[in-house]
Amino acid sequence: SSVPQTEGKSKVVAGLLAIFVGAFGVHNFYLGYTGKGIAQLLLTLLSCFVLSFISGIWAFIEGILILTGEIKKDAYGVDLRE
């Protein structure tokens, strides 16, 4: 099992990952939300990209929520840093 880091992940990095490559769940893997990341990745890949717009919209919304501060913590409960 991995030990959470003492310094939080970057809010800007997480938000930009969500907006630009979020359909693959990259931002969720970055923040430690492996289950959500796998769900987005599988939705995109198993549909042969037909449903990638769904995971893309999902990720875009999460990216906006991260950048506006609505999502404040990673999967380990560590605050995201500016």
Short mmCIF file of C-alpha atoms in Angstrom, two decimals:
data_model
loop_
_atom_site.label_atom_id
_atom_site.label_comp_id
_atom_site.label_asym_id
_atom_site.label_seq_id
_atom_site.Cartn_x
_atom_site.Cartn_y
_atom_site.Cartn_z
CA SER A 1 0.00 0.00 0.00
CA SER A 2 1.18 3.49 -0.75
CA VAL A 3 1.75 6.07 1.94
CA PRO A 4 0.24 9.49 1.18
CA GLN A 5 2.69 12.30 0.62
CA THR A 6 2.94 15.13 3.14
CA GLU A 7 2.62 17.91 0.55
CA GLY A 8 -0.61 18.01 -1.44
CA LYS A 9 -0.89 17.53 -5.16
CA SER A 10 -1.14 20.59 -7.38
CA LYS A 11 -4.66 21.88 -7.97
CA VAL A 12 -3.60 23.41 -11.30
CA VAL A 13 -1.99 20.19 -12.57
CA ALA A 14 -5.04 18.13 -11.55
CA GLY A 15 -7.44 20.61 -13.17
CA LEU A 16 -5.50 20.80 -16.43
CA LEU A 17 -5.12 17.02 -16.62
CA ALA A 18 -8.89 16.73 -16.19
CA ILE A 19 -9.65 19.27 -18.91
CA PHE A 20 -7.15 18.04 -21.51
CA VAL A 21 -6.84 14.25 -20.99
CA GLY A 22 -9.63 13.61 -18.53
CA ALA A 23 -11.50 11.17 -20.77
CA PHE A 24 -8.72 8.71 -19.86
CA GLY A 25 -9.09 9.40 -16.12
CA VAL A 26 -5.55 10.73 -15.79
CA HIS A 27 -6.49 13.38 -13.21
CA ASN A 28 -8.17 10.77 -11.01
CA PHE A 29 -5.07 8.53 -11.09
CA TYR A 30 -2.97 11.62 -10.23
CA LEU A 31 -5.20 12.39 -7.23
CA GLY A 32 -5.31 8.76 -6.07
CA TYR A 33 -8.90 8.04 -7.11
CA THR A 34 -7.95 4.83 -8.90
CA GLY A 35 -11.50 3.46 -9.13
CA LYS A 36 -12.84 6.59 -10.81
CA GLY A 37 -9.80 6.69 -13.10
CA ILE A 38 -10.34 3.10 -14.18
CA ALA A 39 -14.06 3.79 -14.78
CA GLN A 40 -13.29 6.74 -17.07
CA LEU A 41 -10.52 4.87 -18.86
CA LEU A 42 -12.69 1.81 -19.46
CA LEU A 43 -15.67 3.89 -20.60
CA THR A 44 -13.45 5.51 -23.21
CA LEU A 45 -11.51 2.44 -24.35
CA LEU A 46 -14.17 -0.30 -24.21
CA SER A 47 -16.57 1.82 -26.27
CA CYS A 48 -13.80 2.27 -28.89
CA PHE A 49 -13.99 6.01 -28.13
CA VAL A 50 -17.71 6.18 -29.05
CA LEU A 51 -18.59 7.14 -25.46
CA SER A 52 -15.43 9.16 -24.81
CA PHE A 53 -17.49 12.35 -24.93
CA ILE A 54 -19.30 11.19 -21.78
CA SER A 55 -16.12 10.63 -19.80
CA GLY A 56 -14.72 13.80 -21.40
CA ILE A 57 -17.64 15.92 -20.19
CA TRP A 58 -17.45 14.21 -16.77
CA ALA A 59 -13.73 15.03 -16.58
CA PHE A 60 -14.18 18.59 -17.86
CA ILE A 61 -16.70 19.28 -15.08
CA GLU A 62 -14.33 17.74 -12.52
CA GLY A 63 -11.52 19.92 -13.89
CA ILE A 64 -13.59 23.07 -13.42
CA LEU A 65 -14.57 21.93 -9.89
CA ILE A 66 -10.90 21.33 -9.04
CA LEU A 67 -9.74 24.69 -10.41
CA THR A 68 -12.55 26.62 -8.68
CA GLY A 69 -11.79 24.94 -5.36
CA GLU A 70 -14.99 22.90 -5.07
CA ILE A 71 -12.85 19.74 -5.01
CA LYS A 72 -10.26 20.48 -2.33
CA LYS A 73 -8.70 17.14 -1.35
CA ASP A 74 -7.08 14.12 -2.96
CA ALA A 75 -8.11 10.51 -2.28
CA TYR A 76 -6.05 10.48 0.92
CA GLY A 77 -7.74 13.57 2.37
CA VAL A 78 -4.67 15.76 1.75
CA ASP A 79 -5.49 19.34 0.72
CA LEU A 80 -4.63 20.25 -2.86
CA ARG A 81 -2.04 23.03 -3.07
CA GLU A 82 -2.34 26.10 -5.24
#
